[in-house]
Every structure is written in C-alpha cells, then in structure tokens.
Coordinates of C-alpha atoms and ligand atoms in Angstrom, one line a residue:
M294 CA 0.1 0.0 0.4
H295 CA 0.6 3.3 -0.9
F296 CA 0.1 7.7 -0.1
F297 CA -0.2 8.6 -3.7
R298 CA -3.9 8.9 -3.8
Y299 CA -6.3 11.5 -5.4
K300 CA -8.1 13.7 -3.0
N301 CA -10.6 15.9 -4.2
G302 CA -9.6 14.8 -7.7
E303 CA -6.1 15.8 -7.4
L304 CA -3.3 13.5 -6.9
H305 CA -1.4 13.9 -3.3
A306 CA 1.4 12.4 -2.1
E307 CA 0.6 12.2 1.4
D308 CA -1.3 15.7 2.2
V309 CA 0.9 17.9 -0.6
P310 CA -1.0 18.0 -3.9
V311 CA 1.6 17.0 -6.3
R312 CA 0.5 19.9 -8.5
E313 CA 2.1 21.9 -6.3
L314 CA 5.2 19.7 -5.9
A315 CA 5.7 20.0 -10.2
E316 CA 5.0 23.6 -9.9
T317 CA 7.6 24.1 -7.2
Y318 CA 10.1 21.9 -8.3
G319 CA 10.1 21.8 -12.0
T320 CA 9.6 18.5 -13.9
P321 CA 10.7 15.6 -14.4
L322 CA 10.5 15.2 -11.1
F323 CA 10.9 12.0 -8.6
V324 CA 8.5 12.5 -5.2
Y325 CA 8.8 10.0 -2.6
S326 CA 6.6 9.4 0.2
H327 CA 8.4 9.0 3.5
A328 CA 5.4 6.9 5.2
T329 CA 5.3 5.1 2.6
L330 CA 8.9 3.8 2.9
L331 CA 8.7 3.5 6.9
R332 CA 5.6 1.1 6.1
H333 CA 7.5 -0.9 3.8
F334 CA 10.0 -1.0 5.8
M335 CA 8.6 -1.5 9.1
A336 CA 6.5 -4.8 7.4
Y337 CA 10.1 -6.1 6.8
K338 CA 10.8 -5.7 10.6
K339 CA 7.6 -6.7 12.1
A340 CA 7.4 -10.0 9.9
F341 CA 11.4 -11.3 10.8
S342 CA 10.9 -10.2 14.6
D343 CA 10.7 -13.6 15.6
F344 CA 14.2 -14.2 14.7
P345 CA 17.5 -11.9 14.7
H346 CA 17.7 -10.0 11.8
I347 CA 18.9 -7.1 9.8
I348 CA 16.8 -5.5 7.2
C349 CA 19.9 -4.5 4.6
F350 CA 17.9 -2.2 1.9
A351 CA 19.7 -2.9 -1.3
M352 CA 21.1 0.4 -2.2
K353 CA 20.6 0.0 -5.9
A354 CA 17.4 0.4 -5.6
N355 CA 17.8 4.0 -4.4
S356 CA 20.6 5.0 -3.4
N357 CA 19.8 8.8 -2.3
S358 CA 21.3 9.1 1.1
A359 CA 18.3 10.9 2.7
I360 CA 16.5 7.6 2.0
V361 CA 19.2 5.5 3.3
R362 CA 19.3 7.5 6.9
L363 CA 15.6 6.5 7.2
F364 CA 16.4 3.3 7.2
A365 CA 19.5 3.3 9.2
K366 CA 17.4 5.8 11.5
N367 CA 14.9 2.9 11.8
G368 CA 17.7 -0.3 13.1
G369 CA 18.1 -1.0 9.2
G370 CA 21.2 -2.1 7.6
A371 CA 22.2 -1.7 3.6
D372 CA 23.1 -3.9 1.0
V373 CA 25.7 -2.1 -1.5
V374 CA 27.6 -3.8 -4.7
S375 CA 30.2 -0.8 -4.9
G376 CA 32.7 1.3 -3.2
G377 CA 30.4 4.4 -4.0
E378 CA 27.2 2.8 -2.3
I379 CA 29.4 2.0 0.5
Y380 CA 30.1 6.1 0.6
R381 CA 26.9 6.7 0.5
A382 CA 26.1 4.6 2.9
L383 CA 28.3 5.7 5.6
R384 CA 27.3 9.3 4.3
G385 CA 23.5 8.8 5.1
G386 CA 24.5 7.3 8.5
M387 CA 24.4 4.1 7.8
P388 CA 26.6 2.1 10.8
S389 CA 29.2 0.3 9.4
N390 CA 28.6 -2.6 11.2
R391 CA 25.0 -3.4 9.6
I392 CA 26.6 -3.1 5.5
V393 CA 26.9 -6.3 3.9
Y394 CA 28.6 -6.1 0.7
A395 CA 27.9 -8.2 -2.5
G396 CA 28.8 -7.6 -6.1
V397 CA 30.8 -10.2 -9.0
G398 CA 33.6 -7.2 -9.9
K399 CA 35.0 -6.5 -6.1
T400 CA 38.4 -4.5 -7.0
E401 CA 41.4 -3.7 -4.6
K402 CA 40.3 -0.4 -3.7
E403 CA 36.5 -1.0 -2.9
I404 CA 37.4 -4.5 -0.8
R405 CA 40.5 -1.7 0.8
F406 CA 37.6 1.0 1.8
A407 CA 35.1 -1.8 2.7
L408 CA 38.1 -3.7 5.8
K409 CA 39.2 0.2 6.6
E410 CA 35.4 0.8 7.5
K411 CA 34.6 -2.7 9.2
I412 CA 31.8 -3.4 7.6
L413 CA 29.3 -6.8 8.6
M414 CA 30.2 -9.2 6.0
F415 CA 31.3 -9.2 2.3
N416 CA 29.2 -11.8 0.0
V417 CA 31.9 -13.4 -2.0
E418 CA 30.8 -14.2 -5.1
S419 CA 34.1 -16.6 -6.3
E420 CA 37.0 -18.6 -5.4
E421 CA 39.6 -15.9 -6.8
E422 CA 37.3 -12.6 -4.9
L423 CA 38.4 -15.0 -1.6
V424 CA 41.6 -15.5 -2.4
E425 CA 42.2 -11.9 -3.6
I426 CA 40.5 -10.5 -0.1
D427 CA 42.5 -13.0 2.3
R428 CA 45.7 -11.1 0.2
I429 CA 44.3 -7.8 1.1
A430 CA 43.2 -8.2 4.5
G431 CA 46.6 -9.6 5.2
L432 CA 48.3 -6.5 3.5
M433 CA 46.4 -4.0 6.5
E434 CA 46.7 -6.7 8.9
L435 CA 42.9 -7.6 9.5
K436 CA 40.7 -10.5 9.1
A437 CA 38.1 -9.9 6.9
P438 CA 34.3 -11.4 7.4
V439 CA 33.3 -13.2 4.7
A440 CA 29.8 -15.3 3.7
L441 CA 29.9 -17.0 0.5
R442 CA 27.3 -16.0 -1.9
V443 CA 26.2 -19.3 -3.1
N444 CA 24.2 -19.8 -6.4
P445 CA 21.0 -22.4 -5.8
D446 CA 20.1 -23.1 -9.1
V447 CA 16.6 -22.3 -8.3
D448 CA 14.2 -20.7 -10.9
P449 CA 12.8 -17.1 -9.5
R450 CA 10.3 -17.4 -12.5
T451 CA 11.1 -14.0 -13.2
H452 CA 12.0 -11.3 -16.3
P453 CA 15.2 -13.3 -17.6
Y454 CA 17.2 -9.9 -16.9
I455 CA 16.7 -9.8 -13.1
S456 CA 17.2 -13.6 -12.8
T457 CA 20.1 -14.4 -10.7
G458 CA 20.0 -17.5 -8.8
L459 CA 20.1 -20.0 -11.5
E460 CA 23.5 -22.1 -12.8
K461 CA 24.2 -20.5 -16.1
H462 CA 24.5 -17.0 -14.5
K463 CA 27.3 -15.4 -13.2
F464 CA 26.6 -14.8 -9.6
G465 CA 27.5 -16.8 -7.1
I466 CA 29.3 -20.1 -6.2
P467 CA 27.5 -22.8 -7.7
I468 CA 26.0 -24.5 -4.4
E469 CA 27.7 -28.3 -4.9
E470 CA 30.8 -26.7 -4.8
A471 CA 30.3 -24.2 -1.6
F472 CA 31.6 -26.7 0.4
E473 CA 34.5 -26.8 -1.0
Y474 CA 35.4 -23.0 -1.1
Y475 CA 34.3 -22.8 2.7
K476 CA 36.8 -25.6 3.6
L477 CA 39.4 -23.1 1.6
A478 CA 37.5 -20.0 3.5
A479 CA 38.2 -21.7 7.1
K480 CA 42.1 -22.2 6.6
L481 CA 42.9 -18.6 4.8
H482 CA 44.4 -16.9 7.7
N483 CA 42.9 -13.6 6.7
I484 CA 39.3 -14.7 6.8
K485 CA 36.7 -14.6 9.2
V486 CA 33.7 -17.1 8.3
V487 CA 30.6 -15.5 9.2
G488 CA 27.8 -16.0 7.1
I489 CA 26.5 -17.6 4.0
H490 CA 24.3 -15.1 1.4
K491 CA 21.9 -15.9 -1.9
H492 CA 20.3 -13.7 -3.9
I493 CA 18.2 -15.5 -6.8
G494 CA 16.5 -13.0 -8.8
S495 CA 13.9 -9.6 -8.4
Q496 CA 10.6 -8.8 -8.7
I497 CA 9.3 -12.2 -7.2
T498 CA 6.2 -13.0 -7.1
Q499 CA 5.7 -16.5 -5.2
V500 CA 7.0 -17.8 -2.0
S501 CA 8.0 -20.9 -3.4
P502 CA 11.5 -20.1 -5.1
F503 CA 12.2 -18.6 -1.7
V504 CA 11.6 -21.6 0.1
D505 CA 12.8 -23.9 -2.4
A506 CA 16.2 -22.3 -2.3
L507 CA 16.3 -21.9 1.1
K508 CA 16.3 -25.6 1.7
K509 CA 19.1 -25.9 -0.5
V510 CA 21.0 -23.7 1.2
M511 CA 20.0 -25.1 5.3
A512 CA 21.3 -28.5 3.4
L513 CA 24.9 -26.8 3.1
V514 CA 24.5 -25.3 6.6
D515 CA 23.8 -28.5 8.1
K516 CA 26.6 -29.7 6.7
L517 CA 29.4 -27.2 7.7
S518 CA 28.0 -27.0 11.0
R519 CA 28.8 -30.8 11.1
C520 CA 32.4 -30.0 10.2
G521 CA 32.7 -27.5 12.6
V522 CA 32.1 -24.1 10.4
K523 CA 29.6 -22.1 12.4
I524 CA 27.5 -19.6 10.3
K525 CA 26.1 -16.6 12.1
Y526 CA 24.5 -14.8 9.6
L527 CA 22.1 -15.7 6.8
D528 CA 21.6 -13.6 4.2
I529 CA 18.7 -14.7 2.1
G530 CA 18.8 -11.6 0.0
G531 CA 16.1 -9.4 -1.8
G532 CA 13.7 -9.7 -4.3
L533 CA 9.9 -9.7 -3.4
G534 CA 8.2 -8.3 -6.4
I535 CA 5.8 -5.1 -5.7
T536 CA 2.0 -4.2 -7.9
Y537 CA 2.7 -2.4 -10.9
K538 CA -0.5 -4.0 -12.7
D539 CA -2.0 -7.0 -11.6
E540 CA 1.0 -8.7 -9.8
E541 CA -0.4 -9.9 -6.5
P542 CA 3.3 -10.5 -4.7
P543 CA 3.1 -11.7 -1.5
M544 CA 3.9 -9.3 1.4
P545 CA 7.0 -9.8 3.9
H546 CA 4.9 -12.0 6.1
D547 CA 4.1 -13.9 4.1
L548 CA 7.8 -14.8 2.7
A549 CA 8.8 -14.8 7.0
R550 CA 5.5 -17.5 7.7
G551 CA 7.3 -19.5 4.6
L552 CA 10.2 -19.2 5.5
A553 CA 10.1 -19.6 9.4
P554 CA 9.6 -24.0 9.4
I555 CA 13.3 -23.7 7.9
L556 CA 14.3 -21.0 10.0
K557 CA 13.2 -21.8 13.8
N558 CA 15.5 -22.8 16.1
R559 CA 19.1 -22.2 14.6
G560 CA 20.4 -19.5 16.0
L561 CA 21.0 -17.9 13.0
T562 CA 20.7 -14.0 12.4
I563 CA 18.3 -13.3 9.3
I564 CA 19.7 -11.0 7.0
T565 CA 17.4 -9.8 3.9
E566 CA 18.5 -7.2 1.3
P567 CA 14.5 -6.2 0.1
G568 CA 14.9 -3.5 -2.8
R569 CA 11.8 -2.6 -5.2
S570 CA 9.7 -4.0 -2.5
I571 CA 10.7 -1.0 -0.5
T572 CA 10.9 2.0 -2.5
G573 CA 9.8 0.8 -5.5
N574 CA 5.8 2.0 -4.8
A575 CA 7.0 4.5 -2.8
G576 CA 8.0 6.9 -5.4
I577 CA 6.4 8.1 -8.4
L578 CA 8.1 10.4 -11.5
V579 CA 6.8 13.3 -12.2
T580 CA 6.1 14.5 -15.8
K581 CA 5.2 17.1 -18.0
V582 CA 3.6 16.8 -21.3
L583 CA 5.0 18.9 -23.9
Y584 CA 3.3 18.3 -27.0
L585 CA 0.3 15.8 -28.9
K586 CA 1.7 14.7 -31.6
N587 CA -0.9 12.9 -34.0
T588 CA 0.4 10.7 -37.0
K589 CA -1.6 9.1 -39.8
N590 CA -1.8 5.6 -37.4
K591 CA -0.4 6.8 -34.0
R592 CA -0.6 9.1 -31.7
F593 CA 2.2 10.6 -29.1
L594 CA 2.1 11.9 -26.0
I595 CA 5.2 14.0 -26.0
V596 CA 6.1 14.7 -21.7
D597 CA 9.3 16.1 -20.6
A598 CA 10.8 12.4 -19.0
G599 CA 12.7 10.3 -20.8
M600 CA 14.5 6.9 -20.5
N601 CA 17.3 8.6 -19.1
D602 CA 15.3 9.4 -16.2
L603 CA 13.5 6.4 -16.3
V604 CA 14.7 3.4 -18.2
R605 CA 12.9 0.5 -16.7
P606 CA 9.7 0.5 -19.7
S607 CA 12.7 0.9 -22.8
F608 CA 15.0 -1.8 -20.9
Y609 CA 13.0 -4.4 -19.4
D610 CA 9.7 -3.4 -21.1
A611 CA 8.3 -2.7 -17.8
Y612 CA 4.6 -1.4 -17.4
H613 CA 4.7 1.7 -15.4
H614 CA 1.0 3.0 -14.5
I615 CA 0.8 6.8 -15.5
L616 CA -2.4 8.6 -14.0
P617 CA -3.0 12.0 -14.6
V618 CA -2.2 14.5 -12.2
I619 CA -5.3 16.1 -11.9
K620 CA -8.0 13.5 -12.6
S621 CA -10.5 14.2 -15.3
M622 CA -13.6 13.3 -17.3
R623 CA -11.9 13.8 -20.5
K624 CA -12.5 11.1 -22.9
T625 CA -9.8 8.1 -23.2
I626 CA -7.3 7.9 -25.5
I627 CA -4.7 5.6 -27.3
A628 CA -1.2 7.0 -27.0
D629 CA 2.4 6.0 -26.6
V630 CA 3.7 8.1 -24.0
V631 CA 7.1 8.9 -24.7
G632 CA 10.4 11.3 -24.0
P633 CA 12.2 13.9 -26.1
I634 CA 14.9 11.4 -26.2
C635 CA 16.7 10.3 -29.6
E636 CA 16.0 6.7 -29.6
S637 CA 12.7 4.6 -30.6
G638 CA 13.2 3.1 -27.6
D639 CA 12.6 6.1 -25.1
F640 CA 9.1 5.5 -24.3
M641 CA 7.1 5.4 -20.5
A642 CA 4.1 3.3 -22.3
K643 CA 3.2 2.1 -25.6
D644 CA -0.2 2.2 -27.2
R645 CA -1.5 2.5 -23.4
E646 CA -5.2 4.1 -22.9
V647 CA -4.6 7.2 -20.8
K648 CA -7.3 10.5 -20.4
A649 CA -6.9 12.8 -23.0
V650 CA -4.1 15.6 -22.0
K651 CA -3.3 19.0 -22.8
P652 CA 0.3 20.0 -23.1
G653 CA 1.5 21.7 -19.9
E654 CA -0.5 19.3 -17.4
F655 CA 1.3 16.4 -15.4
L656 CA 1.5 13.0 -15.9
S657 CA 2.7 10.6 -12.8
V658 CA 4.5 7.6 -13.8
M659 CA 3.7 5.5 -10.9
S660 CA 5.8 2.9 -9.1
A661 CA 9.0 4.7 -10.0
G662 CA 10.7 4.8 -5.9
A663 CA 13.1 1.8 -7.2
Y664 CA 15.4 1.6 -10.2
G665 CA 14.5 5.2 -11.0
F666 CA 16.8 7.5 -10.4
S667 CA 19.4 5.1 -9.8
M668 CA 19.9 3.8 -13.2
S669 CA 19.1 7.1 -14.6
S670 CA 22.0 8.9 -17.0
N671 CA 22.8 11.8 -18.4
Y672 CA 22.1 10.9 -22.1
N673 CA 21.1 13.5 -24.3
S674 CA 23.2 15.7 -22.5
R675 CA 19.9 16.0 -20.0
P676 CA 20.4 17.0 -16.3
R677 CA 18.6 14.6 -14.2
A678 CA 15.8 14.9 -12.6
A679 CA 15.6 16.4 -8.9
E680 CA 14.0 14.0 -6.0
I681 CA 11.9 15.3 -3.2
L682 CA 10.4 13.7 -0.4
V683 CA 7.0 14.1 1.7
K684 CA 6.3 13.7 5.0
G685 CA 2.6 14.4 5.8
K686 CA 2.3 18.4 4.8
E687 CA 6.3 19.0 4.6
H688 CA 8.2 18.2 1.4
S689 CA 11.7 18.5 0.9
L690 CA 14.2 18.4 -1.4
I691 CA 16.4 15.4 -1.4
R692 CA 18.7 15.5 -4.5
K693 CA 18.9 19.0 -6.7
R694 CA 17.6 19.2 -10.0
E695 CA 21.4 18.8 -12.0
T696 CA 22.4 22.2 -14.3
Y697 CA 24.5 22.5 -17.3
N698 CA 27.4 23.1 -15.2
D699 CA 27.2 19.7 -13.3
L700 CA 26.8 18.2 -17.1
L701 CA 30.1 19.5 -17.5
R702 CA 31.9 18.7 -14.0
G703 CA 35.1 16.3 -14.3
E704 CA 35.8 17.2 -17.9
V705 CA 38.9 18.6 -19.3
I706 CA 39.8 20.4 -22.4
P707 CA 43.3 19.3 -23.5
R708 CA 46.2 22.0 -24.2
F709 CA 46.6 20.6 -27.4
L710 CA 43.1 21.9 -28.4
Ligands
LIG933 N1 20.4 -7.9 -3.1 C1 21.2 -8.4 -4.3 C2 22.5 -9.1 -4.1 C3 20.6 -8.2 -5.4 O1 21.4 -8.5 -6.3 C4 19.4 -7.7 -5.9 C5 18.7 -6.9 -6.8 C6 18.8 -7.0 -4.4 C7 19.4 -7.6 -3.1 C8 17.4 -6.3 -4.1 O2 16.3 -7.1 -5.3 P1 15.3 -6.2 -5.5 O3 14.2 -6.4 -4.1 O4 14.7 -5.2 -5.2 O5 14.5 -7.1 -6.0 N2 17.0 -3.2 -12.1 C9 16.3 -4.1 -12.6 C10 16.6 -5.1 -11.2 C11 18.3 -5.3 -10.7 C12 17.9 -5.9 -9.6 C13 19.4 -6.2 -9.1 N3 19.9 -7.4 -7.7 C14 14.6 -3.5 -12.1 O6 14.6 -2.1 -12.6 O7 13.7 -4.0 -12.4

C-alpha cells in the first residue's frame, strides 16, 4: 500500500498535491513518500521479528542518502554492491557494522575501503575473490568477515534480465561446490567465515522459489556445522516483487511465514536485502506533457521525462501505470507516452489507454521509486531530475536538479586543443 492518492480529484503525495510539487520544483521530478517507505521497511522488521535480524536495504534500488538515513535511523542496514554505495551508506549515517557487500567484481580499492570501514561482511562471489580479499586483509593486518554467496540453481520465474540464481548466471558460487570453498575459506588466515548468502532474482511474485532456494542453502549450513564451520548470518537476499500492473506478490509476512519453519531454532541472524519492495511503490516520477503529436496511425504524448530518467520501460519492457495528476472527465485515448530522447526505444508506455491531456498538464508515472533515479543517466546531455521527500504536509528537496554546469563537471579540454 502506498500514500499516493487522489483527494478532491487531485493526486496527492501524502498530504501534498503533486501539482504543487511539480510547480515548485519543476519536472521531471521524483517524489517519494516517507510514510510509504517507513511502512514497507517496518513490514519487513515486523515479519522477521521472531528472529534476530537485520533488514539491509538494497541500495541499488534507490541510493539517495536521505532515504538510506531513514532506514539507518530505524535500525536497518544496507546491501551494497560498490565502493560508491558504501560511501553513500556511510554518508547517510548507516553504521558500518550493518553493511553487507555483494557483487562479482570488487576491486582492490573497494575491498580496502570496506575493510577499513569495518563492514559487517563481504558476500563473496568466487574463489578468486576470496583469495584476493584474504591477500588484501593480510596486507592491512585485518581479518575479513566473509559470507559465500551461493547460487542455488533455483528458477525465480521472473524476467530473464533480473533473474540471478540459475547455474548459467554469473552470480555466486555453485551450491554443490560451495562446501569446498568454505573449507578453503576456513583455512585462509585473514578470512573469518561468518555467514552465507543467496539472492535468486528480483520481482519474484511467489514464495515457493524462496523456500526451494533456502532449503538447499540450509542443507549446506547443516553440513558445514557438522564439520565445525559455524554460520552466524544467513543472508536470504532480496527479490520480493511489487504490483506494477496486476501482480499479486506475497507480502514480507507471507515470505517470513513460508521461511520460518526452515529457519527456526537455529540461532541464526537473518539478513534480508529488499530493494524494490521497499521503495518501488513509495516513489513516482512526475512529468509534464510537452506536445501531442498525431501521425496517420498513432498518437504520441510527448512528455519531459525520458529513458534517461526512467529506463525500465525501455530496458525491460516494464509496465508502469501512468496517471493524470488532475483527474479529468475527458475521453480516453490510446497513445504512446514517449520522452524527448533521440531513440525509438524512449518510451514510458506503448499503446496505452490514457485520459486525453493537454500540453502543460502533469502526469505521474507510478512505481518509480526503485531502479528509477538510481538507473538514470545524463544521456542526450539531460541534467538528472530532482528528488523530493514528502512527509505529511512537509516536503523537502533531497537531491537538487542537475544544472548544465553539472553536466560538464570533471570534463577537461586538453591543452593541445
Ligand atoms: N540483493 C542482491 C544481491 C541483488 O542483486 C539485488 C538486486 C537485491 C538484493 C535487491 O533485489 P530487489 O529486492 O530489489 O528485488 N534493475 C532491475 C532490477 C535489478 C535487480 C538487481 N539485483 C529492475 O529495474 O527491475
């Protein structure tokens, strides 16, 4: 559930009319709802309250430091995949001992940074990485806390681009080989085995793939325990889906209920890494209609948000609801809602039924709070959008709209030119 609703025919973000925000801050504009973010985050905390747990928000979904701070303040942690995300997490006030770090390509610089900051654990994705972390930790005279990310070879039944837990994917260590890797890890002097990690994909709309994957992981945990390798942290990854259109994904409590029988009485601290299910429906992208263009066979609604702002429709053919900011009694039309970018793939929606609109009016692209701004770019030299956080009647800029100057930041013209 989220707090973007119509009141008196006007879309509101909590108690603030979205039109007012668009007029104040300009468009395209990402608007997030504090109450929705907190509600979704607390739903996880409550769902896993029978276990010692840390909800490590997957920062790749939305890495704004104000949003990270909200979760940090409420006892959450962060799941990061780069040195940049560690930096952002720390700047957002996240205690380093609640940061878990995954990713197949950690560099020496990133590993050093994570070790220096004393993160909770590295989720290690290969033998080579394990050996590299051991080497660097040795140089720094530290012990690196490590979990192995195992790949359980379970089909999450989601979009192929966001499925990660099959054998053919680059992620994790094949589960049948993981035991050997744990034995190796236990022997390395500068490694401390603390956990196990798995993540099978994103936008998963059933509990069963999570259960299947966890059963496989638990069999390994038991085998390890029999051999004296004690696991403290069990990181079950993220991946719960959200409703973009008509999906009916399980809620965090459904997930916890499905997993509880496998998890109970084991003395494990459970880590979850939700991203989309926390921020996805807590954010919208507000855009202004620029032109209506009709060709012989098609109608185009040209808006000021493009694939550089929200790439999901172009990239995954993803569906996002598009709602008028002011409800109207006008007739319904079928149109492609497209952006200003010079690519045919630049669209927010294709052949979509929408209420007729006029230039200058605002539309809201829904479910844009996850993998929206965080995947945005400066393509076509478009300054990235501003981000706003609304809490009740209050609203605050949490990221300024970029300027033309920002576009050139870091560019250097060589002397020979
Ligand atoms: N943990 C790990 C190790 C991950 O790789 C991911 C997402 C998550 C947690 C969070 O998953 P979530 O709860 O958000 O499903 N850009 C795509 C999604 C890519 C997901 C990548 N990994 C999209 O826009 O649909």
